[in-house]
Amino acid sequence: MKRRRALLIVLSLVGALGVAGRYAWRSYTAPVPPHVPLEGVPEEKVERIRTAQQAVRATPRSGAAWGELGLTLLANGFLEQSIPCFAHAHKFSPKEPRWPYFLGSTMLTSGRREGFDKMRDALALARTPKDRRAVLLPLARALVQDGQFDEAAKRTEELRAIEGDSPTVDYVLGLLAVGRNDRETARAHLGRVTDHPCARLRACTLLVAVVDDEKVAREYLRKSADMPMDLPWPDGFEDDLARYRIDSNRGLARYTELYDKGQHEEALVILRELVANSPEPGTCFMLGFTLMSRNEFAEAAANFRKASQLSPRDAKLHMFLSMALSLQGQNRLNAPGGQAEAAQLFRDAVQAADTAIRLRHGLVDAHLTRGQALKNLGLLPEAIASFRQAVLIGPEFAEMHQALGEALAESGQLREGIEYLENAVRFAKPKETKPQQALDKWKPKAKTP
Amino acid sequence: MSHEAAEAERPQPERGRRRWLVIALLAGVVAFLRVRRRWLVVLVIALLAGGTAYYVLRSSSRNAVTEEDLWFADVTDDVGLQFVQDPGDLNRWLLPQIHGTGVAIFDYDGDERLDLYLLNFGGANSKSTNRLYKNMPDGTFKDVTEGSGLGIGGENVGVIVGDVNNDGWPDVVVTQYIGVKLFLNRGDGTFADVTEESGLKNPLWGASANLFDYDRDGYLDLVIANYIDLDPAQVCLHINGKRDYCGPSAFRGTATKLFRNRGAELAQNKNPTKPRAAFEDVTVKAGLAAAPGPGLGVYCADFTGDGWPDIFIANDAQPNHLWINQKNGTFKEEAHFRGIALDAMGVAQAGMGVAIGDIDGDGLFDVYVTHLSSDRNTLWRQGPKRGQFTDRTAQAGLMATEWRGTGFGTVLADFDHNGWPDIAIANGAVSRGTPTPNPELGEHFSEYSERNQLIRNSGDGKFLDVSSKNKPFCGTANVARGLAVGDLDGDGALDMVLTTVGARARVFRNVARNRGHWLLVRAYDPRLKRDAYGAEVTAVTTTRRILRVINPGDSYLCSSDPRAHFGLGDASRFEAIHVLWPDGLSETFPGGPADRAFTLERGKGRAETVKVP
């Protein structure tokens, strides 16, 4: 009986020691989160990262916890630190395709070719068509870029097997054909996606170089010039990443959201509240800008002034203040008895523009605004000098040439003025008619003896 | 992540195998002490020891630096160059501070040794100035700035050297953050600042510049790649929320400026009070204002083969520009049509430095442009039709480099004299990364440092990365920007000078063993008393024709030795040299023995008729 009890105790002790040993061994060998330099990082981001790190420390063999930490780090600018996290996530959740995918794509972003193998691992693990597509598209693109054309073609065929002859397939086959210098095939595939929102800009710009007809090429180039940036292809994994990104300026984000939805009045209310509660330069500027677009120049100027007081080294704020004052001055000029007030506003506008130029000489609009205010004050030679600076800094802007041309013409220097007005017409955008109107006004006078 | 840490993260199969072998050996020793059949254990131990030794030796021989692989030695201390770049007050976080400054390699005093001119970006509150270093007979560099007229302060960026007044002495143009400076070489070791009287005005952020004769009047015109209209008050944060340098996308790109040299008019002017140099801003007239962009790199050469020089601009995150000379004083932008605006994926990458060279020996020069580390540096090969380019980066093996970096300065030069131009790249990030443990950099710049790269042209259309075997140039992380080449020690091989942000400029001497034969050729036009910028020089051997273009302004913010350097491989003599001079005259000069530097004078060769396409 005693022997049996002793044996039992010994066995229990051995068992307990075994369990403790295993626990100790696992704790000892458990991976720890990578060091993340958080000094200077906004509190919100730090908090989120620390939470994810704590989750990993609590369950250091959880693939999900490591993956979450990796995504949090990647979405908030710690790309290198996210790599070991995804590696651990892959190790502890070996059946989950997301982790080798992020590991691979992050490695490729940082120039490590092992990323291709990780992407291939992810593809092998991806079972659903959605997951396979999420891996196949970026993998095929990366392979094309790397010059691995045969495998890229194979992956594109796999993509075709999932979604048929889709714009995605045409897009990748188009890129592949460009890489292989197969111009005819490139034309065929890219030609099919010139209107697709995720490919149109890139397709059109690539087609410029692969079409043989110069006229058609020029047409593609013209078309691409008016296009917005291509949208990203819908991607299950990458879309996930956006959820982990922490945006610190939520107030303005709310304003932008409302404004973009066309709820301008509600957006303005939000903006006014923001300025009243925490008058930051950015919000004051935004309010001033919004008010100026509604022709409420006095209040706009007040907000630009407030912004420039809060951030006195920001040339742009002084320039906008100058612009608002100048426009307010022009309004007063047309009002009965408003001339003295207008003159003061123009003088203030010149002063604000001078401050802007002192802070940032290359701010072309400050020279233009200054010139216009000087012209309104009747100081034509000084205005011309300002406009000349504007042309020197921004020779590509029709506005600058027009302002200088008109000022020169008004001061009697017609020949030179016409030259600048002709430049203005040359640089004007298709629907910009003012330069032509100014030229039409002054050109006949130049011919008059 | 530091590069060492990055290395540690990567799979190390050799290391793993060795670890298991050591464990097995220990187990063997234990077994030896415990078992009776000791001869068997001894045998096993012997086998394991042999295996370990084999793996260790094989591994170390694989990583060993062979004499052929090592191309450069850092001789900065030996030559006494003590220049430390001043980036100005780092609390400003002003983008041009991290964009760095350039260096010029040129013989300012006519003693036939290449001197150095290094730029500083200290700003108004700094006492630091640009420095001129004279190459002394003993190979050291002596600071001769005082009294030279080149020791200006301010926010200097790039430099280009060329004789703008055709007096036989190389002059200096310095681009600045909001400004430009022109210094005429007086020929007595000093320079005169003639910016004001010359009419040069560039109130923009000037980056790289180039000199070329676009109107073929015999006088070098100036083109400046202007970058962006930066708002210095803009506060930018890294995605992780820390303060960082701004990227270019928030600001408008500015127009590349073209200044016509009015030297021909001045030469006719008998007025004694006439300016010493005169330039006219023809940006609008020439059509360059039609497409502004964030230009950083610029190179001028005849891209289309019509005998008139064109302008290539590497734009940052915008399509590149290729301004084709219309032969009437105007240019047309045709980069898209000629396949050099975007990479093969249709992406406008962050163009910075530009290197030019005929990488495949087809007689047409190709273009290599450096980009961000998240992009890929791109090689555009010219041909089969002249003036048409195709992205051939992947096919040339240039995607498979050992590491990537944010490339700025870059050159295509034949460092090992095998007849094929190799690539050198100066790397350094523009936004925060993980700090690298290089104490010289200090806390601020450690997060921006990266390692440089050297890539060998194998001659079969492929490149091989030899960076890891070239520790002096590539082994230490730095924030490198400018990279210029020239034969500083007169041994016929190209040496390099590297500028870094907030740290020492470095001199790298070419120490490549078993180098092939070489030639160093100055293409000189005696009528103009200067180097023939834009000339195409082709050295002919029994097996090869090797093309070089005379223009010192490739790379980034820098000016290199304008002479054409040829590696000839095994050829101990050359058969002939053809020169297509910028004015269209084609001449052939007789061959001779290799391994020498000489001057070819226009008009002294055998003239040929050239068929202009």
mmCIF file with all atom_site columns, C-alpha atoms in Angstrom, chain B residues 302-364:
data_model
loop_
_atom_site.group_PDB
_atom_site.id
_atom_site.type_symbol
_atom_site.label_atom_id
_atom_site.label_alt_id
_atom_site.label_comp_id
_atom_site.label_asym_id
_atom_site.label_entity_id
_atom_site.label_seq_id
_atom_site.pdbx_PDB_ins_code
_atom_site.Cartn_x
_atom_site.Cartn_y
_atom_site.Cartn_z
_atom_site.occupancy
_atom_site.B_iso_or_equiv
_atom_site.pdbx_formal_charge
_atom_site.auth_seq_id
_atom_site.auth_comp_id
_atom_site.auth_asym_id
_atom_site.auth_atom_id
_atom_site.pdbx_PDB_model_num
ATOM 1  C CA . ASP B 1 302 ? 21.151 63.237 -79.438 1.00 0.00 ? 302 ASP B CA 1
ATOM 2  C CA . PHE B 1 303 ? 18.506 60.636 -78.614 1.00 0.00 ? 303 PHE B CA 1
ATOM 3  C CA . THR B 1 304 ? 17.035 60.483 -82.105 1.00 0.00 ? 304 THR B CA 1
ATOM 4  C CA . GLY B 1 305 ? 20.177 60.479 -84.205 1.00 0.00 ? 305 GLY B CA 1
ATOM 5  C CA . ASP B 1 306 ? 19.229 63.568 -86.194 1.00 0.00 ? 306 ASP B CA 1
ATOM 6  C CA . GLY B 1 307 ? 22.349 65.445 -85.139 1.00 0.00 ? 307 GLY B CA 1
ATOM 7  C CA . TRP B 1 308 ? 20.536 67.774 -82.730 1.00 0.00 ? 308 TRP B CA 1
ATOM 8  C CA . PRO B 1 309 ? 20.767 67.300 -78.961 1.00 0.00 ? 309 PRO B CA 1
ATOM 9  C CA . ASP B 1 310 ? 17.649 66.459 -76.964 1.00 0.00 ? 310 ASP B CA 1
ATOM 10 C CA . ILE B 1 311 ? 16.861 66.688 -73.255 1.00 0.00 ? 311 ILE B CA 1
ATOM 11 C CA . PHE B 1 312 ? 15.935 63.786 -70.979 1.00 0.00 ? 312 PHE B CA 1
ATOM 12 C CA . ILE B 1 313 ? 14.427 64.639 -67.586 1.00 0.00 ? 313 ILE B CA 1
ATOM 13 C CA . ALA B 1 314 ? 13.987 62.034 -64.838 1.00 0.00 ? 314 ALA B CA 1
ATOM 14 C CA . ASN B 1 315 ? 10.867 63.079 -62.965 1.00 0.00 ? 315 ASN B CA 1
ATOM 15 C CA . ASP B 1 316 ? 10.058 62.017 -59.442 1.00 0.00 ? 316 ASP B CA 1
ATOM 16 C CA . ALA B 1 317 ? 6.834  59.950 -59.371 1.00 0.00 ? 317 ALA B CA 1
ATOM 17 C CA . GLN B 1 318 ? 5.704  61.475 -62.658 1.00 0.00 ? 318 GLN B CA 1
ATOM 18 C CA . PRO B 1 319 ? 6.347  60.270 -66.204 1.00 0.00 ? 319 PRO B CA 1
ATOM 19 C CA . ASN B 1 320 ? 9.820  61.155 -67.449 1.00 0.00 ? 320 ASN B CA 1
ATOM 20 C CA . HIS B 1 321 ? 10.199 63.750 -70.162 1.00 0.00 ? 321 HIS B CA 1
ATOM 21 C CA . LEU B 1 322 ? 12.144 63.426 -73.370 1.00 0.00 ? 322 LEU B CA 1
ATOM 22 C CA . TRP B 1 323 ? 12.262 66.779 -75.101 1.00 0.00 ? 323 TRP B CA 1
ATOM 23 C CA . ILE B 1 324 ? 13.062 66.263 -78.761 1.00 0.00 ? 324 ILE B CA 1
ATOM 24 C CA . ASN B 1 325 ? 14.912 69.083 -80.472 1.00 0.00 ? 325 ASN B CA 1
ATOM 25 C CA . GLN B 1 326 ? 12.887 70.389 -83.421 1.00 0.00 ? 326 GLN B CA 1
ATOM 26 C CA . LYS B 1 327 ? 15.981 72.084 -84.915 1.00 0.00 ? 327 LYS B CA 1
ATOM 27 C CA . ASN B 1 328 ? 14.317 75.494 -84.794 1.00 0.00 ? 328 ASN B CA 1
ATOM 28 C CA . GLY B 1 329 ? 14.883 76.447 -81.189 1.00 0.00 ? 329 GLY B CA 1
ATOM 29 C CA . THR B 1 330 ? 11.894 74.513 -79.898 1.00 0.00 ? 330 THR B CA 1
ATOM 30 C CA . PHE B 1 331 ? 11.391 71.104 -78.335 1.00 0.00 ? 331 PHE B CA 1
ATOM 31 C CA . LYS B 1 332 ? 8.542  68.574 -78.278 1.00 0.00 ? 332 LYS B CA 1
ATOM 32 C CA . GLU B 1 333 ? 7.927  66.230 -75.367 1.00 0.00 ? 333 GLU B CA 1
ATOM 33 C CA . GLU B 1 334 ? 7.844  62.639 -76.680 1.00 0.00 ? 334 GLU B CA 1
ATOM 34 C CA . ALA B 1 335 ? 8.793  60.369 -73.776 1.00 0.00 ? 335 ALA B CA 1
ATOM 35 C CA . HIS B 1 336 ? 5.559  58.375 -73.949 1.00 0.00 ? 336 HIS B CA 1
ATOM 36 C CA . PHE B 1 337 ? 5.870  57.768 -77.679 1.00 0.00 ? 337 PHE B CA 1
ATOM 37 C CA . ARG B 1 338 ? 9.467  56.711 -77.318 1.00 0.00 ? 338 ARG B CA 1
ATOM 38 C CA . GLY B 1 339 ? 8.767  54.281 -74.475 1.00 0.00 ? 339 GLY B CA 1
ATOM 39 C CA . ILE B 1 340 ? 10.835 56.012 -71.808 1.00 0.00 ? 340 ILE B CA 1
ATOM 40 C CA . ALA B 1 341 ? 8.154  57.837 -69.808 1.00 0.00 ? 341 ALA B CA 1
ATOM 41 C CA . LEU B 1 342 ? 7.052  54.817 -67.766 1.00 0.00 ? 342 LEU B CA 1
ATOM 42 C CA . ASP B 1 343 ? 8.373  51.420 -66.844 1.00 0.00 ? 343 ASP B CA 1
ATOM 43 C CA . ALA B 1 344 ? 7.116  48.202 -68.418 1.00 0.00 ? 344 ALA B CA 1
ATOM 44 C CA . MET B 1 345 ? 4.325  48.016 -65.855 1.00 0.00 ? 345 MET B CA 1
ATOM 45 C CA . GLY B 1 346 ? 3.045  51.422 -66.923 1.00 0.00 ? 346 GLY B CA 1
ATOM 46 C CA . VAL B 1 347 ? 4.199  53.042 -63.704 1.00 0.00 ? 347 VAL B CA 1
ATOM 47 C CA . ALA B 1 348 ? 5.782  56.458 -63.396 1.00 0.00 ? 348 ALA B CA 1
ATOM 48 C CA . GLN B 1 349 ? 8.503  55.722 -60.898 1.00 0.00 ? 349 GLN B CA 1
ATOM 49 C CA . ALA B 1 350 ? 10.442 58.104 -58.703 1.00 0.00 ? 350 ALA B CA 1
ATOM 50 C CA . GLY B 1 351 ? 13.145 59.119 -61.183 1.00 0.00 ? 351 GLY B CA 1
ATOM 51 C CA . MET B 1 352 ? 16.265 60.548 -59.645 1.00 0.00 ? 352 MET B CA 1
ATOM 52 C CA . GLY B 1 353 ? 19.687 59.822 -61.098 1.00 0.00 ? 353 GLY B CA 1
ATOM 53 C CA . VAL B 1 354 ? 20.388 59.153 -64.770 1.00 0.00 ? 354 VAL B CA 1
ATOM 54 C CA . ALA B 1 355 ? 23.189 57.010 -66.170 1.00 0.00 ? 355 ALA B CA 1
ATOM 55 C CA . ILE B 1 356 ? 23.926 56.711 -69.874 1.00 0.00 ? 356 ILE B CA 1
ATOM 56 C CA . GLY B 1 357 ? 25.895 54.018 -71.640 1.00 0.00 ? 357 GLY B CA 1
ATOM 57 C CA . ASP B 1 358 ? 25.772 51.397 -74.350 1.00 0.00 ? 358 ASP B CA 1
ATOM 58 C CA . ILE B 1 359 ? 25.258 48.346 -72.177 1.00 0.00 ? 359 ILE B CA 1
ATOM 59 C CA . ASP B 1 360 ? 24.960 45.798 -74.987 1.00 0.00 ? 360 ASP B CA 1
ATOM 60 C CA . GLY B 1 361 ? 27.416 47.126 -77.538 1.00 0.00 ? 361 GLY B CA 1
ATOM 61 C CA . ASP B 1 362 ? 24.819 47.748 -80.254 1.00 0.00 ? 362 ASP B CA 1
ATOM 62 C CA . GLY B 1 363 ? 26.088 51.260 -80.880 1.00 0.00 ? 363 GLY B CA 1
ATOM 63 C CA . LEU B 1 364 ? 23.068 52.906 -79.241 1.00 0.00 ? 364 LEU B CA 1
#
